[in-house]
Structures are given as structure tokens and as C-alpha cells.
Amino acid sequence: QVELVESGGGSVQPGGSLTLSCTVSENSFNNYCLVWFREEPGLEREGVASIDSDGRTSYAETVEGRFTISQDNVKKTLYLRMNNLEAEDTAKYYCALEGGEYSGDYYCHQPVAEFTYWSQGTQVTVSS
């Protein structure tokens, strides 16, 4: 059974840094996409960064150059390094996985509702 367990959220001042981790168990997909989403109260969940099974990465414009997504296949862990954090980055962050017979890039272009496996979410608060 696929399980995503997230850690690393917290509070930080503007300009600070945080790293989120997401341990992915039982990922048997050869082709997959792992995505970091975030959600603010009353708003739709938005994709922040993604990485597919070929190692291709993609970022939302709002975080490009500040956030870095990576994965350690040995540790089966996904990371999101967040630098130069802004108040607008305050949200609950989730990691999600989808995969199957299509390419990893295909799954990375699927809407939020198509992602089957989700972490429990962790709060990131950026405030002075």
C-alpha cells in the first residue's frame, strides 16, 4: 500500500528557509509524478513543484528560483527546499503521487483531482 509521510513544516521569518520531506513507501510505479501542492484556506490547492520518474522538474512561477524539488531514490524520499520564503508562501503543504503506464510527464500534467496518493499535509507559516 502506497503511503506518503511528510515532515519539516514550521514557522519562519520572511527571507528564511525550510526543507520539507516526504517519505514514499511502496511506490511500485515505473512511470510517475511526485508533486508538492499547497493550500491556503478558502483557495484551491495549487501545484508548487513537480518531479517525474525521468527526473524532469517543473515549478510554479511564484516559486521559481527560490524552491528546489529533489528526490532520493535510495531513501525513497522527496524533498522541497524553500529559500527566501515570503509571507505569501504561508500554506499547508502536501506531497502527492500519481503513476501508471503513461509517461511521468503525462502524470505531471494531470489536474489535482487525478492524484490518488497524498500525504497528511504540514503547515508552513512565514511571518515576522
mmCIF file of N, CA and C in Angstrom:
data_model
loop_
_atom_site.group_PDB
_atom_site.id
_atom_site.type_symbol
_atom_site.label_atom_id
_atom_site.label_comp_id
_atom_site.label_asym_id
_atom_site.label_seq_id
_atom_site.Cartn_x
_atom_site.Cartn_y
_atom_site.Cartn_z
ATOM 1 N N GLN A 1 0.849 -1.193 0.000
ATOM 2 C CA GLN A 1 0.000 0.000 0.000
ATOM 3 C C GLN A 1 0.882 1.239 0.000
ATOM 4 N N VAL A 2 0.585 2.156 -0.910
ATOM 5 C CA VAL A 2 1.359 3.383 -1.010
ATOM 6 C C VAL A 2 1.024 4.293 0.162
ATOM 7 N N GLU A 3 2.065 4.825 0.781
ATOM 8 C CA GLU A 3 1.870 5.755 1.884
ATOM 9 C C GLU A 3 2.879 6.878 1.761
ATOM 10 N N LEU A 4 2.420 8.112 1.946
ATOM 11 C CA LEU A 4 3.290 9.280 1.892
ATOM 12 C C LEU A 4 3.261 9.936 3.267
ATOM 13 N N VAL A 5 4.425 10.050 3.883
ATOM 14 C CA VAL A 5 4.527 10.643 5.210
ATOM 15 C C VAL A 5 5.426 11.855 5.131
ATOM 16 N N GLU A 6 4.881 12.970 5.518
ATOM 17 C CA GLU A 6 5.531 14.261 5.345
ATOM 18 C C GLU A 6 6.065 14.790 6.676
ATOM 19 N N SER A 7 7.131 15.577 6.587
ATOM 20 C CA SER A 7 7.673 16.232 7.774
ATOM 21 C C SER A 7 8.412 17.499 7.367
ATOM 22 N N GLY A 8 8.681 18.363 8.345
ATOM 23 C CA GLY A 8 9.545 19.500 8.087
ATOM 24 C C GLY A 8 8.882 20.865 8.074
ATOM 25 N N GLY A 9 7.590 20.941 8.270
ATOM 26 C CA GLY A 9 6.950 22.248 8.287
ATOM 27 C C GLY A 9 7.298 23.025 9.539
ATOM 28 N N GLY A 10 6.797 24.255 9.624
ATOM 29 C CA GLY A 10 7.048 25.067 10.802
ATOM 30 C C GLY A 10 6.881 26.538 10.500
ATOM 31 N N SER A 11 7.376 27.358 11.427
ATOM 32 C CA SER A 11 7.282 28.808 11.289
ATOM 33 C C SER A 11 8.662 29.386 11.031
ATOM 34 N N VAL A 12 8.709 30.385 10.183
ATOM 35 C CA VAL A 12 9.975 31.012 9.824
ATOM 36 C C VAL A 12 9.713 32.469 9.492
ATOM 37 N N GLN A 13 10.731 33.288 9.645
ATOM 38 C CA GLN A 13 10.606 34.700 9.292
ATOM 39 C C GLN A 13 10.783 34.881 7.788
ATOM 40 N N PRO A 14 10.257 35.956 7.234
ATOM 41 C CA PRO A 14 10.487 36.241 5.814
ATOM 42 C C PRO A 14 11.978 36.254 5.501
ATOM 43 N N GLY A 15 12.315 35.648 4.373
ATOM 44 C CA GLY A 15 13.716 35.526 3.985
ATOM 45 C C GLY A 15 14.376 34.252 4.477
ATOM 46 N N GLY A 16 13.690 33.533 5.354
ATOM 47 C CA GLY A 16 14.236 32.307 5.904
ATOM 48 C C GLY A 16 14.056 31.117 4.978
ATOM 49 N N SER A 17 14.497 29.946 5.464
ATOM 50 C CA SER A 17 14.462 28.726 4.667
ATOM 51 C C SER A 17 13.869 27.575 5.459
ATOM 52 N N LEU A 18 13.252 26.651 4.743
ATOM 53 C CA LEU A 18 12.753 25.404 5.317
ATOM 54 C C LEU A 18 12.917 24.310 4.280
ATOM 55 N N THR A 19 13.051 23.077 4.760
ATOM 56 C CA THR A 19 13.054 21.925 3.859
ATOM 57 C C THR A 19 11.962 20.960 4.301
ATOM 58 N N LEU A 20 11.080 20.629 3.369
ATOM 59 C CA LEU A 20 10.044 19.625 3.607
ATOM 60 C C LEU A 20 10.525 18.282 3.068
ATOM 61 N N SER A 21 10.160 17.217 3.768
ATOM 62 C CA SER A 21 10.495 15.862 3.337
ATOM 63 C C SER A 21 9.218 15.046 3.216
ATOM 64 N N CYS A 22 9.217 14.107 2.293
ATOM 65 C CA CYS A 22 8.068 13.235 2.085
ATOM 66 C C CYS A 22 8.596 11.833 1.775
ATOM 67 N N THR A 23 8.406 10.933 2.714
ATOM 68 C CA THR A 23 8.847 9.555 2.511
ATOM 69 C C THR A 23 7.742 8.779 1.809
ATOM 70 N N VAL A 24 8.104 8.146 0.701
ATOM 71 C CA VAL A 24 7.132 7.437 -0.128
ATOM 72 C C VAL A 24 7.382 5.937 -0.019
ATOM 73 N N SER A 25 6.447 5.242 0.566
ATOM 74 C CA SER A 25 6.599 3.788 0.696
ATOM 75 C C SER A 25 5.803 3.078 -0.393
ATOM 76 N N GLU A 26 6.328 1.940 -0.817
ATOM 77 C CA GLU A 26 5.635 1.061 -1.761
ATOM 78 C C GLU A 26 5.273 1.744 -3.081
ATOM 79 N N ASN A 27 6.171 2.610 -3.579
ATOM 80 C CA ASN A 27 5.935 3.186 -4.902
ATOM 81 C C ASN A 27 6.414 2.199 -5.942
ATOM 82 N N SER A 28 5.496 1.451 -6.517
ATOM 83 C CA SER A 28 5.853 0.429 -7.499
ATOM 84 C C SER A 28 5.671 0.912 -8.929
ATOM 85 N N PHE A 29 5.342 2.195 -9.102
ATOM 86 C CA PHE A 29 5.166 2.728 -10.449
ATOM 87 C C PHE A 29 6.510 2.888 -11.144
ATOM 88 N N ASN A 30 6.626 2.415 -12.388
ATOM 89 C CA ASN A 30 7.810 2.695 -13.196
ATOM 90 C C ASN A 30 7.750 4.118 -13.729
ATOM 91 N N ASN A 31 6.561 4.574 -14.043
ATOM 92 C CA ASN A 31 6.341 5.932 -14.549
ATOM 93 C C ASN A 31 5.463 6.670 -13.554
ATOM 94 N N TYR A 32 5.942 7.811 -13.070
ATOM 95 C CA TYR A 32 5.190 8.501 -12.013
ATOM 96 C C TYR A 32 5.543 9.982 -11.982
ATOM 97 N N CYS A 33 4.737 10.709 -11.256
ATOM 98 C CA CYS A 33 4.997 12.108 -10.973
ATOM 99 C C CYS A 33 4.782 12.347 -9.485
ATOM 100 N N LEU A 34 5.723 13.009 -8.870
ATOM 101 C CA LEU A 34 5.610 13.446 -7.487
ATOM 102 C C LEU A 34 5.492 14.961 -7.476
ATOM 103 N N VAL A 35 4.523 15.447 -6.756
ATOM 104 C CA VAL A 35 4.229 16.883 -6.766
ATOM 105 C C VAL A 35 4.116 17.410 -5.337
ATOM 106 N N TRP A 36 4.618 18.618 -5.135
ATOM 107 C CA TRP A 36 4.336 19.366 -3.913
ATOM 108 C C TRP A 36 3.198 20.332 -4.234
ATOM 109 N N PHE A 37 2.117 20.213 -3.479
ATOM 110 C CA PHE A 37 0.998 21.141 -3.580
ATOM 111 C C PHE A 37 0.953 21.979 -2.310
ATOM 112 N N ARG A 38 0.244 23.118 -2.385
ATOM 113 C CA ARG A 38 -0.032 23.876 -1.181
ATOM 114 C C ARG A 38 -1.450 24.421 -1.245
ATOM 115 N N GLU A 39 -1.980 24.653 -0.072
ATOM 116 C CA GLU A 39 -3.370 25.088 0.004
ATOM 117 C C GLU A 39 -3.524 26.128 1.109
ATOM 118 N N GLU A 40 -4.124 27.247 0.754
ATOM 119 C CA GLU A 40 -4.475 28.273 1.732
ATOM 120 C C GLU A 40 -5.978 28.184 1.983
ATOM 121 N N PRO A 41 -6.407 28.550 3.182
ATOM 122 C CA PRO A 41 -7.842 28.484 3.488
ATOM 123 C C PRO A 41 -8.681 29.233 2.461
ATOM 124 N N GLY A 42 -9.695 28.568 1.944
ATOM 125 C CA GLY A 42 -10.602 29.210 1.010
ATOM 126 C C GLY A 42 -10.125 29.251 -0.426
ATOM 127 N N LEU A 43 -8.931 28.751 -0.668
ATOM 128 C CA LEU A 43 -8.383 28.762 -2.032
ATOM 129 C C LEU A 43 -8.187 27.346 -2.534
ATOM 130 N N GLU A 44 -8.062 27.220 -3.840
ATOM 131 C CA GLU A 44 -7.832 25.903 -4.430
ATOM 132 C C GLU A 44 -6.398 25.450 -4.176
ATOM 133 N N ARG A 45 -6.242 24.145 -4.081
ATOM 134 C CA ARG A 45 -4.903 23.585 -3.925
ATOM 135 C C ARG A 45 -4.128 23.824 -5.215
ATOM 136 N N GLU A 46 -2.886 24.318 -5.087
ATOM 137 C CA GLU A 46 -2.091 24.633 -6.279
ATOM 138 C C GLU A 46 -0.794 23.837 -6.276
ATOM 139 N N GLY A 47 -0.373 23.481 -7.462
ATOM 140 C CA GLY A 47 0.910 22.795 -7.600
ATOM 141 C C GLY A 47 2.056 23.777 -7.459
ATOM 142 N N VAL A 48 3.052 23.390 -6.693
ATOM 143 C CA VAL A 48 4.213 24.240 -6.430
ATOM 144 C C VAL A 48 5.415 23.765 -7.233
ATOM 145 N N ALA A 49 5.673 22.473 -7.192
ATOM 146 C CA ALA A 49 6.825 21.900 -7.883
ATOM 147 C C ALA A 49 6.564 20.431 -8.134
ATOM 148 N N SER A 50 7.130 19.913 -9.212
ATOM 149 C CA SER A 50 6.956 18.507 -9.540
ATOM 150 C C SER A 50 8.256 17.908 -10.049
ATOM 151 N N ILE A 51 8.347 16.593 -9.915
ATOM 152 C CA ILE A 51 9.469 15.838 -10.467
ATOM 153 C C ILE A 51 8.920 14.514 -10.955
ATOM 154 N N ASP A 52 9.339 14.094 -12.146
ATOM 155 C CA ASP A 52 8.793 12.845 -12.662
ATOM 156 C C ASP A 52 9.843 11.734 -12.611
ATOM 157 N N SER A 53 9.448 10.569 -13.064
ATOM 158 C CA SER A 53 10.307 9.388 -12.983
ATOM 159 C C SER A 53 11.551 9.492 -13.864
ATOM 160 N N ASP A 54 11.558 10.453 -14.791
ATOM 161 C CA ASP A 54 12.755 10.710 -15.603
ATOM 162 C C ASP A 54 13.603 11.829 -15.021
ATOM 163 N N GLY A 55 13.187 12.363 -13.888
ATOM 164 C CA GLY A 55 13.955 13.409 -13.234
ATOM 165 C C GLY A 55 13.655 14.822 -13.701
ATOM 166 N N ARG A 56 12.667 14.957 -14.572
ATOM 167 C CA ARG A 56 12.301 16.299 -15.037
ATOM 168 C C ARG A 56 11.590 17.046 -13.923
ATOM 169 N N THR A 57 11.955 18.292 -13.751
ATOM 170 C CA THR A 57 11.345 19.132 -12.710
ATOM 171 C C THR A 57 10.588 20.300 -13.331
ATOM 172 N N SER A 58 9.631 20.794 -12.584
ATOM 173 C CA SER A 58 8.850 21.936 -13.027
ATOM 174 C C SER A 58 8.416 22.720 -11.799
ATOM 175 N N TYR A 59 8.310 24.053 -11.949
ATOM 176 C CA TYR A 59 7.983 24.909 -10.822
ATOM 177 C C TYR A 59 6.907 25.916 -11.194
ATOM 178 N N ALA A 60 6.107 26.282 -10.207
ATOM 179 C CA ALA A 60 5.187 27.396 -10.390
ATOM 180 C C ALA A 60 6.005 28.676 -10.489
ATOM 181 N N GLU A 61 5.484 29.639 -11.245
ATOM 182 C CA GLU A 61 6.213 30.902 -11.429
ATOM 183 C C GLU A 61 6.487 31.594 -10.102
ATOM 184 N N THR A 62 5.562 31.448 -9.168
ATOM 185 C CA THR A 62 5.673 32.156 -7.891
ATOM 186 C C THR A 62 6.825 31.646 -7.024
ATOM 187 N N VAL A 63 7.357 30.443 -7.330
ATOM 188 C CA VAL A 63 8.437 29.889 -6.503
ATOM 189 C C VAL A 63 9.707 29.636 -7.294
ATOM 190 N N GLU A 64 9.654 29.816 -8.615
ATOM 191 C CA GLU A 64 10.821 29.582 -9.467
ATOM 192 C C GLU A 64 12.023 30.361 -8.948
ATOM 193 N N GLY A 65 13.146 29.673 -8.810
ATOM 194 C CA GLY A 65 14.369 30.319 -8.345
ATOM 195 C C GLY A 65 14.515 30.342 -6.834
ATOM 196 N N ARG A 66 13.438 30.047 -6.113
ATOM 197 C CA ARG A 66 13.503 30.035 -4.642
ATOM 198 C C ARG A 66 13.338 28.626 -4.077
ATOM 199 N N PHE A 67 12.538 27.802 -4.732
ATOM 200 C CA PHE A 67 12.267 26.447 -4.263
ATOM 201 C C PHE A 67 12.992 25.446 -5.159
ATOM 202 N N THR A 68 13.409 24.330 -4.553
ATOM 203 C CA THR A 68 14.052 23.259 -5.302
ATOM 204 C C THR A 68 13.447 21.927 -4.887
ATOM 205 N N ILE A 69 12.949 21.172 -5.866
ATOM 206 C CA ILE A 69 12.411 19.837 -5.610
ATOM 207 C C ILE A 69 13.476 18.809 -5.974
ATOM 208 N N SER A 70 13.562 17.767 -5.170
ATOM 209 C CA SER A 70 14.528 16.702 -5.459
ATOM 210 C C SER A 70 14.024 15.411 -4.827
ATOM 211 N N GLN A 71 14.605 14.311 -5.265
ATOM 212 C CA GLN A 71 14.237 13.028 -4.677
ATOM 213 C C GLN A 71 15.462 12.171 -4.484
ATOM 214 N N ASP A 72 15.445 11.400 -3.438
ATOM 215 C CA ASP A 72 16.498 10.439 -3.145
ATOM 216 C C ASP A 72 15.867 9.060 -3.287
ATOM 217 N N ASN A 73 16.191 8.377 -4.380
ATOM 218 C CA ASN A 73 15.536 7.100 -4.658
ATOM 219 C C ASN A 73 15.962 5.997 -3.687
ATOM 220 N N VAL A 74 17.149 6.120 -3.124
ATOM 221 C CA VAL A 74 17.598 5.127 -2.142
ATOM 222 C C VAL A 74 16.794 5.270 -0.853
ATOM 223 N N LYS A 75 16.637 6.512 -0.413
ATOM 224 C CA LYS A 75 15.883 6.773 0.821
ATOM 225 C C LYS A 75 14.380 6.828 0.569
ATOM 226 N N LYS A 76 13.988 6.775 -0.724
ATOM 227 C CA LYS A 76 12.569 6.849 -1.110
ATOM 228 C C LYS A 76 11.933 8.096 -0.522
ATOM 229 N N THR A 77 12.647 9.201 -0.654
ATOM 230 C CA THR A 77 12.193 10.455 -0.054
ATOM 231 C C THR A 77 12.208 11.583 -1.068
ATOM 232 N N LEU A 78 11.166 12.361 -1.030
ATOM 233 C CA LEU A 78 11.015 13.566 -1.837
ATOM 234 C C LEU A 78 11.284 14.767 -0.946
ATOM 235 N N TYR A 79 11.948 15.786 -1.491
ATOM 236 C CA TYR A 79 12.287 16.978 -0.731
ATOM 237 C C TYR A 79 11.785 18.232 -1.436
ATOM 238 N N LEU A 80 11.544 19.261 -0.647
ATOM 239 C CA LEU A 80 11.287 20.586 -1.180
ATOM 240 C C LEU A 80 12.089 21.564 -0.343
ATOM 241 N N ARG A 81 13.144 22.098 -0.934
ATOM 242 C CA ARG A 81 13.956 23.089 -0.255
ATOM 243 C C ARG A 81 13.378 24.454 -0.613
ATOM 244 N N MET A 82 13.006 25.211 0.404
ATOM 245 C CA MET A 82 12.370 26.510 0.205
ATOM 246 C C MET A 82 13.272 27.593 0.788
ATOM 247 N N ASN A 83 13.781 28.450 -0.090
ATOM 248 C CA ASN A 83 14.639 29.557 0.317
ATOM 249 C C ASN A 83 13.920 30.880 0.113
ATOM 250 N N ASN A 84 14.431 31.909 0.796
ATOM 251 C CA ASN A 84 13.893 33.256 0.644
ATOM 252 C C ASN A 84 12.361 33.254 0.753
ATOM 253 N N LEU A 85 11.866 32.637 1.804
ATOM 254 C CA LEU A 85 10.428 32.495 1.974
ATOM 255 C C LEU A 85 9.740 33.839 2.161
ATOM 256 N N GLU A 86 8.532 33.920 1.638
ATOM 257 C CA GLU A 86 7.722 35.139 1.701
ATOM 258 C C GLU A 86 6.427 34.829 2.444
ATOM 259 N N ALA A 87 5.789 35.867 2.935
ATOM 260 C CA ALA A 87 4.518 35.686 3.650
ATOM 261 C C ALA A 87 3.497 34.962 2.776
ATOM 262 N N GLU A 88 3.571 35.214 1.468
ATOM 263 C CA GLU A 88 2.640 34.588 0.527
ATOM 264 C C GLU A 88 2.857 33.079 0.382
ATOM 265 N N ASP A 89 3.961 32.562 0.915
ATOM 266 C CA ASP A 89 4.213 31.124 0.882
ATOM 267 C C ASP A 89 3.519 30.400 2.027
ATOM 268 N N THR A 90 2.911 31.151 2.936
ATOM 269 C CA THR A 90 2.193 30.539 4.053
ATOM 270 C C THR A 90 1.032 29.705 3.544
ATOM 271 N N ALA A 91 1.027 28.423 3.899
ATOM 272 C CA ALA A 91 0.006 27.491 3.414
ATOM 273 C C ALA A 91 0.238 26.135 4.063
ATOM 274 N N LYS A 92 -0.687 25.225 3.842
ATOM 275 C CA LYS A 92 -0.474 23.835 4.196
ATOM 276 C C LYS A 92 0.063 23.136 2.962
ATOM 277 N N TYR A 93 1.165 22.443 3.128
ATOM 278 C CA TYR A 93 1.851 21.803 2.012
ATOM 279 C C TYR A 93 1.625 20.297 2.032
ATOM 280 N N TYR A 94 1.404 19.751 0.850
ATOM 281 C CA TYR A 94 1.173 18.324 0.677
ATOM 282 C C TYR A 94 2.096 17.776 -0.406
ATOM 283 N N CYS A 95 2.495 16.526 -0.278
ATOM 284 C CA CYS A 95 3.117 15.828 -1.395
ATOM 285 C C CYS A 95 2.107 14.816 -1.930
ATOM 286 N N ALA A 96 2.187 14.571 -3.218
ATOM 287 C CA ALA A 96 1.241 13.669 -3.857
ATOM 288 C C ALA A 96 1.936 12.873 -4.947
ATOM 289 N N LEU A 97 1.380 11.701 -5.232
ATOM 290 C CA LEU A 97 1.960 10.770 -6.198
ATOM 291 C C LEU A 97 0.866 10.247 -7.122
ATOM 292 N N GLU A 98 1.202 10.190 -8.393
ATOM 293 C CA GLU A 98 0.350 9.503 -9.348
ATOM 294 C C GLU A 98 1.258 8.831 -10.365
ATOM 295 N N GLY A 99 0.834 7.684 -10.879
ATOM 296 C CA GLY A 99 1.656 6.971 -11.838
ATOM 297 C C GLY A 99 0.894 5.879 -12.530
ATOM 298 N N GLY A 100 1.559 5.224 -13.469
ATOM 299 C CA GLY A 100 0.917 4.145 -14.207
ATOM 300 C C GLY A 100 1.673 3.833 -15.472
ATOM 301 N N GLU A 101 0.922 3.479 -16.527
ATOM 302 C CA GLU A 101 1.543 3.038 -17.772
ATOM 303 C C GLU A 101 1.957 4.168 -18.687
ATOM 304 N N TYR A 102 1.470 5.359 -18.444
ATOM 305 C CA TYR A 102 1.864 6.502 -19.271
ATOM 306 C C TYR A 102 3.159 7.098 -18.740
ATOM 307 N N SER A 103 3.689 8.083 -19.446
ATOM 308 C CA SER A 103 4.950 8.687 -19.046
ATOM 309 C C SER A 103 4.801 9.494 -17.756
ATOM 310 N N GLY A 104 5.906 9.689 -17.055
ATOM 311 C CA GLY A 104 5.879 10.520 -15.864
ATOM 312 C C GLY A 104 5.427 11.932 -16.185
ATOM 313 N N ASP A 105 5.866 12.433 -17.334
ATOM 314 C CA ASP A 105 5.485 13.777 -17.754
ATOM 315 C C ASP A 105 3.970 13.880 -17.929
ATOM 316 N N TYR A 106 3.335 12.830 -18.400
ATOM 317 C CA TYR A 106 1.873 12.812 -18.547
ATOM 318 C C TYR A 106 1.216 13.040 -17.189
ATOM 319 N N TYR A 107 1.672 12.316 -16.188
ATOM 320 C CA TYR A 107 1.033 12.432 -14.863
ATOM 321 C C TYR A 107 1.303 13.794 -14.244
ATOM 322 N N CYS A 108 2.417 14.398 -14.570
ATOM 323 C CA CYS A 108 2.715 15.722 -14.026
ATOM 324 C C CYS A 108 1.812 16.812 -14.616
ATOM 325 N N HIS A 109 1.143 16.502 -15.701
ATOM 326 C CA HIS A 109 0.235 17.464 -16.316
ATOM 327 C C HIS A 109 -1.232 17.166 -15.993
ATOM 328 N N GLN A 110 -1.462 16.247 -15.090
ATOM 329 C CA GLN A 110 -2.828 15.925 -14.703
ATOM 330 C C GLN A 110 -3.334 16.899 -13.640
ATOM 331 N N PRO A 111 -4.636 17.154 -13.606
ATOM 332 C CA PRO A 111 -5.180 18.057 -12.586
ATOM 333 C C PRO A 111 -5.075 17.458 -11.188
ATOM 334 N N VAL A 112 -5.235 18.325 -10.211
ATOM 335 C CA VAL A 112 -5.098 17.930 -8.806
ATOM 336 C C VAL A 112 -5.979 16.730 -8.479
ATOM 337 N N ALA A 113 -7.181 16.744 -8.975
ATOM 338 C CA ALA A 113 -8.153 15.699 -8.629
ATOM 339 C C ALA A 113 -7.729 14.318 -9.105
ATOM 340 N N GLU A 114 -6.777 14.248 -10.041
ATOM 341 C CA GLU A 114 -6.364 12.960 -10.581
ATOM 342 C C GLU A 114 -5.283 12.292 -9.731
ATOM 343 N N PHE A 115 -4.749 13.010 -8.761
ATOM 344 C CA PHE A 115 -3.699 12.425 -7.921
ATOM 345 C C PHE A 115 -4.339 11.565 -6.840
ATOM 346 N N THR A 116 -3.877 10.314 -6.766
ATOM 347 C CA THR A 116 -4.502 9.336 -5.891
ATOM 348 C C THR A 116 -3.914 9.321 -4.490
ATOM 349 N N TYR A 117 -2.600 9.468 -4.401
ATOM 350 C CA TYR A 117 -1.921 9.269 -3.122
ATOM 351 C C TYR A 117 -1.423 10.600 -2.575
ATOM 352 N N TRP A 118 -1.754 10.849 -1.299
ATOM 353 C CA TRP A 118 -1.461 12.136 -0.672
ATOM 354 C C TRP A 118 -0.854 11.946 0.713
ATOM 355 N N SER A 119 -0.042 12.923 1.077
ATOM 356 C CA SER A 119 0.460 12.958 2.449
ATOM 357 C C SER A 119 -0.574 13.632 3.347
ATOM 358 N N GLN A 120 -0.246 13.687 4.628
ATOM 359 C CA GLN A 120 -1.188 14.257 5.586
ATOM 360 C C GLN A 120 -1.166 15.780 5.594
ATOM 361 N N GLY A 121 -0.130 16.375 5.017
ATOM 362 C CA GLY A 121 -0.014 17.827 4.984
ATOM 363 C C GLY A 121 0.757 18.371 6.168
ATOM 364 N N THR A 122 1.480 19.465 5.927
ATOM 365 C CA THR A 122 2.231 20.117 7.003
ATOM 366 C C THR A 122 2.136 21.628 6.808
ATOM 367 N N GLN A 123 1.986 22.342 7.909
ATOM 368 C CA GLN A 123 1.801 23.789 7.842
ATOM 369 C C GLN A 123 3.144 24.502 7.743
ATOM 370 N N VAL A 124 3.199 25.452 6.835
ATOM 371 C CA VAL A 124 4.341 26.361 6.724
ATOM 372 C C VAL A 124 3.807 27.769 6.944
ATOM 373 N N THR A 125 4.369 28.468 7.927
ATOM 374 C CA THR A 125 3.946 29.824 8.241
ATOM 375 C C THR A 125 5.147 30.751 8.155
ATOM 376 N N VAL A 126 5.009 31.772 7.317
ATOM 377 C CA VAL A 126 6.074 32.753 7.147
ATOM 378 C C VAL A 126 5.567 34.079 7.692
ATOM 379 N N SER A 127 6.170 34.516 8.783
ATOM 380 C CA SER A 127 5.684 35.714 9.452
ATOM 381 C C SER A 127 6.795 36.341 10.277
ATOM 382 N N SER A 128 6.767 37.672 10.339
ATOM 383 C CA SER A 128 7.730 38.366 11.180
ATOM 384 C C SER A 128 7.157 38.597 12.573
#
